[in-house]
Short mmCIF file of C-alpha atoms in Angstrom, two decimals:
data_model
loop_
_atom_site.label_atom_id
_atom_site.label_comp_id
_atom_site.label_asym_id
_atom_site.label_seq_id
_atom_site.Cartn_x
_atom_site.Cartn_y
_atom_site.Cartn_z
CA MET A 1 -50.13 10.22 0.05
CA GLU A 2 -47.15 13.31 0.43
CA GLU A 3 -49.47 15.83 1.35
CA CYS A 4 -50.76 13.45 4.21
CA ASN A 5 -47.23 12.11 5.30
CA SER A 6 -46.65 16.08 5.86
CA LEU A 7 -49.20 16.84 7.67
CA LEU A 8 -48.18 13.63 10.20
CA LEU A 9 -44.32 15.78 10.29
CA GLU A 10 -46.29 18.67 11.05
CA ILE A 11 -49.01 17.30 13.77
CA TRP A 12 -45.42 15.09 15.11
CA ARG A 13 -43.18 18.27 15.56
CA GLU A 14 -45.30 19.52 17.46
CA ALA A 15 -47.07 16.93 19.37
CA CYS A 16 -42.80 16.48 20.49
CA LYS A 17 -41.67 19.81 21.07
CA HIS A 18 -44.54 21.22 23.54
CA ILE A 19 -45.01 19.42 26.85
CA GLU A 20 -47.89 21.09 27.49
CA ILE A 21 -51.23 19.78 25.42
CA GLY A 22 -52.69 22.85 26.38
CA GLU A 23 -49.45 25.04 23.97
CA ALA A 24 -49.60 21.63 21.92
CA ALA A 25 -53.34 21.82 20.73
CA ALA A 26 -52.63 25.59 20.09
CA LEU A 27 -50.29 25.08 17.49
CA MET A 28 -51.80 22.16 15.83
CA ALA A 29 -55.31 23.23 15.35
CA PRO A 30 -53.64 26.04 12.63
CA ILE A 31 -52.25 23.67 10.41
CA LEU A 32 -54.66 21.17 10.40
CA ALA A 33 -57.11 24.54 9.11
CA ARG A 34 -54.85 24.70 6.26
CA ARG A 35 -56.36 21.32 4.61
CA TRP A 36 -59.56 20.88 6.67
CA PRO A 37 -62.79 23.14 7.21
CA LEU A 38 -62.17 23.99 11.16
CA GLU A 39 -63.30 25.85 13.68
CA MET A 40 -61.76 23.62 16.79
CA MET A 41 -59.37 21.42 18.48
CA LEU A 42 -60.42 19.83 21.36
CA VAL A 43 -57.90 17.28 23.19
CA ARG A 44 -60.33 16.18 26.34
CA ARG A 45 -59.06 13.93 29.14
CA ILE A 46 -60.34 10.50 30.64
CA ASP A 47 -60.84 10.12 34.49
CA PRO A 48 -61.08 6.87 35.50
CA LYS A 49 -60.85 7.50 39.39
CA ARG A 50 -63.29 10.93 39.55
CA SER A 51 -65.18 8.91 36.43
CA CYS A 52 -65.20 12.38 34.24
CA VAL A 53 -64.35 13.73 31.26
CA GLU A 54 -62.55 17.44 30.92
CA THR A 55 -61.31 19.52 28.39
CA VAL A 56 -57.09 20.02 28.86
CA GLY A 57 -55.90 21.42 25.52
CA VAL A 58 -57.76 24.02 23.02
CA GLY A 59 -56.63 25.28 19.45
CA LEU A 60 -59.49 27.63 18.03
CA CYS A 61 -59.21 28.78 14.17
CA GLY A 62 -60.46 32.18 13.25
CA SER A 63 -63.11 33.91 15.32
CA ALA A 64 -63.76 30.72 16.91
CA THR A 65 -64.73 31.11 21.07
CA ALA A 66 -63.48 28.65 23.51
CA PRO A 67 -66.00 25.86 25.08
CA GLU A 68 -66.83 27.18 29.33
CA HIS A 69 -68.10 24.09 30.79
CA THR A 70 -65.13 21.54 30.10
CA ARG A 71 -66.34 18.67 32.33
CA ASN A 72 -68.34 16.24 32.37
CA GLU A 73 -69.42 14.18 35.28
CA LEU A 74 -69.78 10.45 34.14
CA SER A 75 -72.45 8.15 35.47
CA ALA A 76 -70.81 4.33 36.16
CA GLY A 77 -72.00 2.80 32.81
CA GLN A 78 -71.18 5.76 30.57
CA LEU A 79 -67.52 5.69 31.63
CA GLU A 80 -67.52 2.04 30.45
CA GLU A 81 -69.50 2.31 27.58
CA LEU A 82 -66.95 5.63 26.96
CA LEU A 83 -64.11 3.68 27.32
CA ALA A 84 -65.47 0.41 26.30
CA TRP A 85 -65.55 2.64 22.28
CA ALA A 86 -61.91 3.95 22.75
CA ARG A 87 -60.53 0.20 23.06
CA GLN A 88 -62.02 -0.24 19.90
CA GLY A 89 -60.14 2.51 18.25
CA GLN A 90 -63.20 3.89 16.16
CA ILE A 91 -63.41 7.62 15.23
CA LEU A 92 -67.30 9.23 14.79
CA HIS A 93 -68.15 11.31 12.25
CA PHE A 94 -71.11 13.13 13.71
CA HIS A 95 -72.82 15.07 10.38
CA ARG A 96 -74.74 18.26 12.05
CA PRO A 97 -77.30 18.96 12.24
CA SER A 98 -78.81 15.14 13.05
CA SER A 99 -80.95 13.57 15.65
CA ALA A 100 -77.83 11.28 16.32
CA PRO A 101 -76.73 11.54 19.68
CA VAL A 102 -73.14 12.66 20.89
CA PRO A 103 -72.61 9.92 23.76
CA VAL A 104 -72.08 11.75 26.83
CA GLY A 105 -68.63 12.37 28.19
CA VAL A 106 -67.52 13.23 24.31
CA LEU A 107 -68.12 17.42 24.06
CA PRO A 108 -68.49 19.65 26.96
CA GLU A 109 -71.23 21.18 25.63
CA ALA A 110 -74.10 20.83 22.95
CA VAL A 111 -72.39 20.81 19.42
CA ARG A 112 -74.85 21.73 16.29
CA ASN A 113 -70.98 21.64 13.65
CA ASP A 114 -70.38 19.05 11.88
CA MET A 115 -67.51 17.25 14.65
CA LEU A 116 -65.05 14.83 14.40
CA VAL A 117 -64.13 12.89 17.34
CA GLY A 118 -61.25 10.23 17.97
CA PRO A 119 -60.03 7.99 20.41
CA LEU A 120 -56.40 8.09 22.54
CA THR A 121 -54.91 5.53 23.24
CA SER A 122 -51.51 4.59 25.31
CA ALA A 123 -49.72 1.21 26.44
CA GLU A 124 -51.70 1.03 29.33
CA GLY A 125 -55.67 1.48 27.58
CA PRO A 126 -57.69 4.74 26.37
CA ILE A 127 -56.27 8.35 28.03
CA GLY A 128 -58.77 10.03 27.12
CA LEU A 129 -60.60 11.64 23.15
CA VAL A 130 -60.25 14.22 20.05
CA VAL A 131 -62.44 16.70 19.09
CA LEU A 132 -62.63 17.98 15.96
CA ILE A 133 -65.54 20.43 15.05
CA ALA A 134 -65.68 22.33 11.66
CA ARG A 135 -66.57 25.68 10.82
CA GLU A 136 -70.44 26.88 10.46
CA GLY A 137 -72.05 25.12 6.99
CA ALA A 138 -68.64 23.28 6.54
CA CYS A 139 -69.02 19.00 6.80
CA PHE A 140 -65.17 17.07 6.74
CA HIS A 141 -64.57 14.51 3.65
CA PRO A 142 -64.91 11.33 4.57
CA ALA A 143 -61.49 10.63 3.25
CA SER A 144 -60.39 13.23 6.28
CA LEU A 145 -61.55 9.81 8.55
CA PRO A 146 -57.77 7.81 8.21
CA VAL A 147 -55.70 10.92 7.96
CA LEU A 148 -56.98 11.63 11.47
CA GLU A 149 -56.36 7.21 12.82
CA ARG A 150 -52.37 8.61 11.82
CA LEU A 151 -52.62 11.52 13.74
CA LEU A 152 -54.03 10.08 16.41
CA GLU A 153 -50.59 9.06 17.33
CA PRO A 154 -49.00 12.02 17.97
CA PHE A 155 -52.45 13.13 19.29
CA SER A 156 -51.99 10.55 21.71
CA VAL A 157 -48.50 11.45 22.43
CA ALA A 158 -49.19 15.17 23.52
CA LEU A 159 -51.50 13.97 26.10
CA GLU A 160 -49.22 10.64 27.63
CA ASN A 161 -46.64 13.65 28.19
CA ASP A 162 -48.81 16.40 29.73
CA SER A 163 -50.25 13.68 32.06
CA ARG A 164 -47.04 12.45 33.23
CA LEU A 165 -46.16 16.49 34.12
CA ARG A 166 -48.82 16.18 35.52
CA GLU A 167 -48.27 13.94 37.57
CA LEU A 168 -44.84 14.50 38.82
CA ARG A 169 -46.71 18.02 40.11
CA VAL A 170 -48.57 16.20 42.12
CA LEU A 171 -46.02 13.90 43.36
CA ARG A 172 -43.27 17.19 44.34
CA GLU A 173 -46.14 19.11 45.42
CA ALA A 174 -47.10 15.79 47.95
CA ALA A 175 -43.42 15.90 48.35
CA GLU A 176 -42.78 19.55 49.59
CA ALA A 177 -45.62 19.37 52.08
CA ASP A 178 -44.45 16.12 53.76
CA ARG A 179 -40.93 18.22 53.47
CA ARG A 180 -42.60 21.23 54.81
CA SER A 181 -44.07 18.99 57.44
CA LEU A 182 -41.20 16.99 58.56
CA LEU A 183 -39.79 20.41 59.42
CA THR A 184 -42.12 21.90 60.74
CA LYS A 185 -42.35 18.16 63.32
CA LEU A 186 -38.64 18.97 63.62
CA GLY A 187 -38.58 22.93 64.43
CA ARG A 188 -35.77 23.71 61.58
CA GLN A 189 -35.79 25.54 58.87
CA ASP A 190 -33.95 23.45 56.24
CA PHE A 191 -32.75 19.53 56.62
CA HIS A 192 -29.53 20.13 56.77
CA GLU A 193 -29.24 21.42 59.93
CA GLU A 194 -26.18 19.69 62.21
CA ILE A 195 -28.33 17.34 63.93
CA VAL A 196 -27.84 17.36 67.43
CA GLY A 197 -25.47 15.48 69.35
CA ALA A 198 -23.03 15.19 66.72
CA ASP A 199 -20.38 16.47 68.08
CA GLY A 200 -20.68 14.89 71.93
CA GLY A 201 -23.28 10.68 72.31
CA LEU A 202 -23.28 10.37 68.17
CA LYS A 203 -19.72 11.17 67.20
CA PRO A 204 -18.60 7.76 66.51
CA VAL A 205 -22.12 7.20 64.17
CA MET A 206 -21.71 10.34 62.32
CA ASP A 207 -17.31 9.25 61.52
CA ARG A 208 -19.35 6.31 60.07
CA VAL A 209 -22.19 8.81 58.06
CA HIS A 210 -19.39 10.00 56.73
CA GLN A 211 -17.71 7.20 55.15
CA VAL A 212 -20.69 4.99 53.81
CA ALA A 213 -22.48 9.28 52.12
CA ARG A 214 -20.80 8.60 49.71
CA LEU A 215 -19.95 5.44 48.80
CA ASP A 216 -23.44 4.02 46.33
CA VAL A 217 -23.70 1.02 48.72
CA PRO A 218 -26.57 -0.66 50.76
CA VAL A 219 -26.52 1.05 54.65
CA LEU A 220 -28.37 -1.16 57.43
CA ILE A 221 -28.75 0.97 60.86
CA LEU A 222 -29.39 -1.29 63.68
CA GLY A 223 -31.58 0.66 66.74
CA GLU A 224 -34.46 0.55 69.17
CA THR A 225 -37.49 2.44 68.69
CA GLY A 226 -37.50 6.16 68.43
CA SER A 227 -34.29 6.30 68.10
CA GLY A 228 -33.52 8.54 65.63
CA LYS A 229 -33.18 6.26 63.04
CA GLU A 230 -35.13 8.12 60.29
CA VAL A 231 -32.68 11.55 61.43
CA ILE A 232 -29.36 9.36 60.30
CA ALA A 233 -30.99 8.78 57.24
CA ARG A 234 -31.45 11.47 56.06
CA ALA A 235 -28.22 12.35 56.75
CA ILE A 236 -26.94 9.90 54.97
CA HIS A 237 -28.86 10.98 51.79
CA THR A 238 -28.11 14.44 52.28
CA ARG A 239 -24.67 13.89 52.04
CA SER A 240 -25.02 11.48 48.94
CA GLN A 241 -24.08 12.14 45.78
CA ARG A 242 -27.76 11.89 45.38
CA ALA A 243 -29.14 14.80 47.75
CA ASN A 244 -30.83 16.31 44.84
CA GLY A 245 -33.01 13.65 43.90
CA PRO A 246 -36.06 12.30 46.30
CA PHE A 247 -35.46 10.57 50.27
CA LEU A 248 -38.72 8.44 50.66
CA ARG A 249 -39.72 7.02 53.72
CA VAL A 250 -41.49 3.13 54.03
CA ASN A 251 -42.65 1.13 56.73
CA CYS A 252 -42.60 -2.18 55.82
CA GLY A 253 -44.33 -2.95 59.47
CA ALA A 254 -47.33 -1.02 59.02
CA ILE A 255 -47.91 -2.06 55.82
CA PRO A 256 -50.61 -5.42 55.63
CA SER A 257 -48.89 -8.00 53.86
CA GLU A 258 -51.09 -8.28 51.13
CA LEU A 259 -50.91 -5.04 49.59
CA ILE A 260 -47.37 -4.77 50.36
CA ASP A 261 -45.89 -5.84 46.63
CA SER A 262 -48.22 -2.75 45.43
CA GLU A 263 -46.63 -0.70 47.72
CA LEU A 264 -43.02 -0.98 46.40
CA PHE A 265 -43.11 -1.83 43.17
CA GLY A 266 -46.74 -0.62 42.65
CA HIS A 267 -49.77 -1.92 40.28
CA GLU A 268 -50.92 -2.16 36.78
CA ARG A 269 -54.98 -1.28 36.10
CA GLY A 270 -57.03 -4.07 36.58
CA SER A 271 -54.22 -6.28 38.31
CA PHE A 272 -57.01 -6.37 41.64
CA THR A 273 -60.30 -5.83 42.65
CA GLY A 274 -60.00 -2.08 43.15
CA ALA A 275 -56.96 -1.48 41.47
CA ILE A 276 -58.64 0.77 38.58
CA ALA A 277 -55.97 2.29 36.82
CA THR A 278 -51.61 2.63 36.94
CA ARG A 279 -50.05 2.95 40.25
CA LYS A 280 -46.62 3.41 40.36
CA GLY A 281 -44.76 1.49 43.79
CA TRP A 282 -42.34 3.44 45.57
CA PHE A 283 -39.32 1.65 44.11
CA GLU A 284 -40.70 4.28 40.79
CA ARG A 285 -41.38 7.50 43.18
CA ALA A 286 -37.49 7.18 44.56
CA ASP A 287 -35.78 6.91 41.16
CA GLY A 288 -32.63 8.78 41.29
CA GLY A 289 -32.85 8.69 45.22
CA THR A 290 -32.75 7.28 48.19
CA LEU A 291 -35.04 4.52 49.69
CA PHE A 292 -35.81 4.55 53.67
CA LEU A 293 -37.32 1.15 54.09
CA ASP A 294 -37.74 1.50 57.76
CA GLU A 295 -38.10 -2.13 60.30
CA ILE A 296 -36.67 -4.34 57.31
CA GLY A 297 -37.69 -7.33 59.66
CA GLU A 298 -41.25 -7.06 59.69
CA LEU A 299 -41.31 -7.85 55.51
CA PRO A 300 -43.05 -11.25 54.84
CA PRO A 301 -41.04 -13.25 52.86
CA ALA A 302 -42.65 -13.17 49.36
CA ALA A 303 -41.16 -9.09 49.44
CA GLN A 304 -37.82 -10.48 50.96
CA VAL A 305 -37.66 -12.69 47.00
CA ARG A 306 -38.64 -9.66 45.24
CA LEU A 307 -36.10 -7.18 47.09
CA LEU A 308 -33.40 -9.26 47.12
CA ARG A 309 -33.64 -8.94 43.32
CA VAL A 310 -34.26 -5.04 43.09
CA LEU A 311 -30.92 -5.05 44.42
CA GLN A 312 -29.49 -7.64 42.91
CA ASP A 313 -30.34 -7.03 39.42
CA GLY A 314 -31.70 -2.99 39.73
CA VAL A 315 -35.16 -4.78 37.64
CA PHE A 316 -38.59 -5.47 39.27
CA GLU A 317 -41.88 -5.64 37.57
CA ARG A 318 -45.47 -4.40 38.59
CA VAL A 319 -47.98 -6.04 40.18
CA GLY A 320 -50.28 -7.90 37.06
CA GLY A 321 -47.18 -6.33 34.90
CA GLN A 322 -45.00 -7.90 31.98
CA ARG A 323 -43.29 -5.47 31.67
CA GLN A 324 -39.83 -5.37 33.34
CA MET A 325 -39.01 -1.38 35.25
CA VAL A 326 -35.48 -0.43 35.87
CA VAL A 327 -34.38 2.08 39.14
CA ASP A 328 -31.61 3.13 40.41
CA VAL A 329 -32.48 3.54 44.11
CA ARG A 330 -30.03 3.36 46.77
CA ILE A 331 -31.48 1.53 50.04
CA VAL A 332 -31.27 2.93 53.54
CA ALA A 333 -32.54 -0.08 55.59
CA ALA A 334 -33.21 0.55 59.57
CA THR A 335 -34.56 -2.48 62.06
CA HIS A 336 -34.64 -2.55 66.06
CA ARG A 337 -35.10 -6.40 65.90
CA ASN A 338 -32.04 -9.10 65.92
CA LEU A 339 -31.62 -10.04 62.29
CA GLN A 340 -28.99 -12.53 63.00
CA GLU A 341 -31.10 -14.47 65.42
CA MET A 342 -34.12 -14.16 62.06
CA VAL A 343 -31.95 -15.50 59.96
CA ALA A 344 -31.05 -18.51 62.16
CA ALA A 345 -34.80 -18.63 63.05
CA GLY A 346 -35.09 -18.66 59.53
CA GLN A 347 -37.51 -15.47 59.62
CA PHE A 348 -35.16 -13.71 57.31
CA ARG A 349 -32.88 -14.38 53.74
CA GLU A 350 -29.36 -14.91 55.15
CA ASP A 351 -28.76 -13.50 51.40
CA LEU A 352 -30.83 -10.45 52.08
CA TRP A 353 -29.13 -9.84 54.65
CA TYR A 354 -26.38 -9.59 53.69
CA ARG A 355 -27.39 -8.10 50.99
CA ILE A 356 -28.31 -4.87 53.11
CA ALA A 357 -25.48 -5.38 56.10
CA VAL A 358 -23.08 -4.44 54.01
CA PHE A 359 -21.91 -1.33 56.53
CA PRO A 360 -24.10 -1.42 59.29
CA ILE A 361 -24.63 1.81 62.27
CA ASP A 362 -25.10 0.81 65.93
CA LEU A 363 -27.37 4.52 67.03
CA PRO A 364 -26.94 4.03 70.40
CA SER A 365 -30.07 4.40 72.17
CA LEU A 366 -30.59 7.77 74.44
CA ARG A 367 -29.76 6.26 78.39
CA ASP A 368 -26.03 5.12 76.86
CA ARG A 369 -25.11 8.82 76.28
CA PRO A 370 -27.10 10.74 78.60
CA GLU A 371 -23.97 13.78 77.54
CA ASP A 372 -26.71 15.00 74.86
CA ILE A 373 -29.79 15.23 76.70
CA PRO A 374 -29.60 19.01 77.77
CA ALA A 375 -28.78 20.28 74.41
CA LEU A 376 -31.49 17.64 72.65
CA ALA A 377 -34.14 18.67 76.09
CA ALA A 378 -32.92 22.47 74.98
CA HIS A 379 -33.81 21.93 70.88
CA PHE A 380 -37.29 19.96 71.43
CA ALA A 381 -38.22 22.91 74.27
CA LEU A 382 -37.64 25.22 71.23
CA ARG A 383 -38.96 23.20 68.61
CA ALA A 384 -42.41 23.13 71.02
CA CYS A 385 -42.65 26.80 71.77
CA ARG A 386 -42.67 27.27 68.04
CA ARG A 387 -44.72 25.50 67.03
CA PHE A 388 -47.40 26.39 70.18
CA GLY A 389 -46.28 29.63 69.82
CA PHE A 390 -44.96 30.19 72.56
CA ARG A 391 -42.16 32.47 73.72
CA PRO A 392 -38.98 30.37 73.95
CA LEU A 393 -38.14 28.59 77.14
CA ALA A 394 -34.83 26.22 78.40
CA PRO A 395 -34.53 23.87 80.66
CA THR A 396 -33.11 25.42 84.34
CA ALA A 397 -30.22 23.50 85.27
CA ALA A 398 -33.47 21.01 87.88
CA ASP A 399 -35.03 19.55 84.54
CA ILE A 400 -32.23 18.78 82.27
CA GLU A 401 -30.68 16.97 85.41
CA LEU A 402 -34.88 15.50 86.38
CA LEU A 403 -33.80 13.90 82.82
CA ARG A 404 -30.90 13.27 83.36
CA SER A 405 -32.19 10.69 85.65
CA TYR A 406 -34.37 8.98 84.09
CA HIS A 407 -34.24 5.72 81.70
CA TRP A 408 -36.00 6.53 78.69
CA PRO A 409 -37.70 3.36 77.24
CA GLY A 410 -38.82 5.30 74.09
CA ASN A 411 -35.48 6.44 73.92
CA VAL A 412 -35.01 10.79 71.73
CA ARG A 413 -38.81 10.45 70.75
CA GLU A 414 -39.94 10.30 74.15
CA LEU A 415 -38.06 13.12 75.17
CA ALA A 416 -39.04 14.84 72.57
CA ALA A 417 -42.84 14.48 74.07
CA VAL A 418 -41.70 15.03 77.58
CA MET A 419 -40.60 18.52 76.06
CA ASP A 420 -43.87 18.92 73.60
CA ARG A 421 -46.13 18.28 77.48
CA ALA A 422 -44.14 20.27 79.41
CA ALA A 423 -44.31 23.08 77.66
CA ILE A 424 -48.66 22.65 76.95
CA LEU A 425 -48.43 22.80 80.74
CA GLY A 426 -46.89 25.07 81.18
CA ASP A 427 -49.13 27.24 79.51
CA GLY A 428 -45.46 28.69 77.52
CA LYS A 429 -45.03 30.12 80.86
CA THR A 430 -42.30 27.35 82.07
CA LEU A 431 -41.78 24.26 81.10
CA GLU A 432 -43.50 21.79 83.62
CA VAL A 433 -40.80 18.79 83.09
CA PHE A 434 -41.39 17.42 86.29
CA THR A 435 -45.37 17.43 85.84
CA ALA A 436 -44.23 15.94 81.89
CA LEU A 437 -41.83 13.04 83.06
CA GLY A 438 -45.70 11.47 85.69
CA ALA A 439 -44.66 8.15 83.54
CA ALA A 440 -41.67 7.54 85.84
CA PRO A 441 -43.21 9.19 89.49
CA THR A 442 -40.44 7.85 91.94
CA VAL A 443 -36.93 8.94 89.84
CA GLY A 444 -38.23 11.78 88.86
CA ALA A 445 -39.19 13.21 92.60
CA ALA A 446 -36.03 11.82 93.50
CA ALA A 447 -34.44 13.30 90.77
CA ARG A 448 -35.94 17.27 92.60
CA CYS A 449 -36.11 16.90 96.12
CA ALA A 450 -32.25 15.98 95.71
CA THR A 451 -31.96 18.87 94.00
CA SER A 452 -34.27 20.92 96.31
CA SER A 453 -31.94 19.53 98.83
CA ARG A 454 -29.29 20.59 98.46
CA GLN A 455 -27.92 24.25 100.34
CA ASP A 456 -24.41 24.47 98.44
CA ASN A 457 -24.56 24.09 94.74
CA SER A 458 -23.14 21.11 94.71
CA ALA A 459 -22.65 18.99 92.20
CA PRO A 460 -25.68 16.03 91.05
CA SER A 461 -24.36 13.59 93.64
CA THR A 462 -25.85 11.55 90.60
CA LYS A 463 -23.30 9.08 88.39
CA GLY A 464 -22.76 9.08 85.42
CA ASN A 465 -24.38 5.69 84.25
CA GLY A 466 -27.42 8.22 84.90
CA LEU A 467 -28.73 6.45 87.33
CA PRO A 468 -30.07 7.63 91.21
CA THR A 469 -27.52 7.25 94.91
CA LEU A 470 -29.60 5.32 97.37
CA ASP A 471 -29.98 8.52 99.80
CA GLU A 472 -31.63 9.97 96.03
CA ALA A 473 -34.06 7.15 95.08
CA MET A 474 -35.06 7.14 98.82
CA ALA A 475 -35.39 10.86 98.94
CA GLY A 476 -37.10 10.41 95.62
CA HIS A 477 -39.82 8.58 96.78
CA ILE A 478 -40.43 9.87 99.94
CA CYS A 479 -41.65 12.58 97.70
CA ALA A 480 -43.53 10.81 95.17
CA VAL A 481 -46.13 9.50 98.91
CA LEU A 482 -46.08 13.30 100.34
CA GLU A 483 -46.96 14.37 97.31
CA TYR A 484 -49.73 11.97 96.84
CA THR A 485 -51.19 12.46 100.10
CA GLY A 486 -51.53 16.65 100.17
CA GLY A 487 -47.94 16.56 102.83
CA GLN A 488 -50.25 14.64 105.16
CA ILE A 489 -47.52 12.55 107.63
CA GLU A 490 -49.47 11.26 109.96
CA GLY A 491 -53.01 9.72 109.86
CA ASP A 492 -54.82 6.94 108.27
CA LYS A 493 -54.44 8.71 104.90
CA GLY A 494 -50.44 10.00 106.31
CA ALA A 495 -47.19 9.08 104.08
CA ALA A 496 -46.48 7.35 107.86
CA ARG A 497 -49.02 4.30 106.89
CA LEU A 498 -48.11 4.46 103.41
CA LEU A 499 -44.96 4.27 103.68
CA ASP A 500 -45.86 1.52 106.79
CA ILE A 501 -42.74 3.48 108.38
CA ASN A 502 -43.58 4.96 112.29
CA PRO A 503 -44.38 9.19 111.74
CA HIS A 504 -41.35 10.21 113.61
CA THR A 505 -39.03 7.79 112.46
CA LEU A 506 -40.23 9.51 108.40
CA ARG A 507 -39.74 12.67 109.89
CA ALA A 508 -36.28 12.14 110.62
CA ARG A 509 -35.28 10.73 107.48
CA MET A 510 -36.84 13.85 105.92
CA ARG A 511 -35.00 16.11 107.78
CA LYS A 512 -31.84 14.29 107.18
CA LEU A 513 -32.67 14.82 102.76
CA GLY A 514 -33.28 18.04 103.72
CA ILE A 515 -36.98 17.19 102.96
CA ASP A 516 -39.60 20.22 103.48
CA TRP A 517 -42.93 18.81 104.23
CA GLN A 518 -45.01 22.00 103.87
CA ARG A 519 -44.66 22.56 100.28
CA PHE A 520 -46.59 19.19 99.34
CA ARG A 521 -49.50 20.67 101.68
CA LYS A 522 -52.32 21.46 99.34
#
């Protein structure tokens, strides 16, 4: 018994010392070889998702060589048979040579030596198996079986630690890939770059961001779709004490209602059809960082209740689970909807509203901060040129005036799309802003015509509210029609007929507004 305890202690020491199973297995095998006729030890991981068994740790003794084939593909029936055996916790002793077949998945290739095989399990079920292969001509003593049974726990812990390490690496690589993708889309080198408009129309917003960033309280960002709510949420995260932790974004309106609990809180294996493995939810993945809940007003009532509990106590349970999970997550929520009206209508929980609205931030629309349009347009133009491989281009003064005259119902997101389209239409040589703004030809044409008609380079007559004057609006409408008719004024397909005006009157008005019809001729 004392010898068994000593062996168990040594194996536990190696299991806890090395987090990678390959290192642990290589050091455990010689310890076992001092007591047993061991030639090789294999640690194999069962992967139900890919329906396979793979060798992840090898311990060699003497002159033994590692097997070349390390992975076995299993059919659904073979996988279920292997898992059923592993759940029983039974140790198999294969006396070799023997005619008894070795179950598929136990070994990477045919082995004729004596073998012991034991299942490795965690709290969530079978995770793998350990295979001990004796030296040629030697056999394991039957007394080895109860000893191996006690050794299965440290072997299981070592494999589980390795699996968690691999999972963290996958999540880290996925997060880094998402980070690089987002930086590419934003045209930035780093998330800490200055926010465009921080000293202009967004200055009141950034002042509130600086106020609340280091205070670990929930923040609610209110603003129209496309106004840049995620940018502000990231600014809060990068300026907080959680800056080194994860920042994860969840669009609550894009998740089907039947999956919202599973996505937010995770699920246990077998909790519903298709749940073949345990899955961490967004809250677990954001532990120690910030979780950005975009469009929180779209959450169904049941999910609102569970979210409220997490905000109150920091605990939740996975779908189908009974164990309470504890997380440390900061919530930054955002919505374009009026949550107070939804509370009054019974569509949003009042107690949840009070929890998330500790520090609300109102994000103005782009039309409410026209002073930021020049800097934003230049930023998005440079980003577009970098993404498409064009030389750097900047919008002209006429382009800026054209952009300022537009209403921007899609806010900053629409401006970014327009600059992308302008760069593509210009084929890297110019920015075709006028053509890219085809969604509002009258307003766009107004600014362009007004700009081209000024001979003295005076300041635009457009007022500070971004709306064109009557003359500019009239000029824009005439220009849009002339462009449609190819500069033709008279006739059935002429501009005068479309505008329902006498051709002579139209020419007089064009002279007054400084419109040259010849530049529209095709």
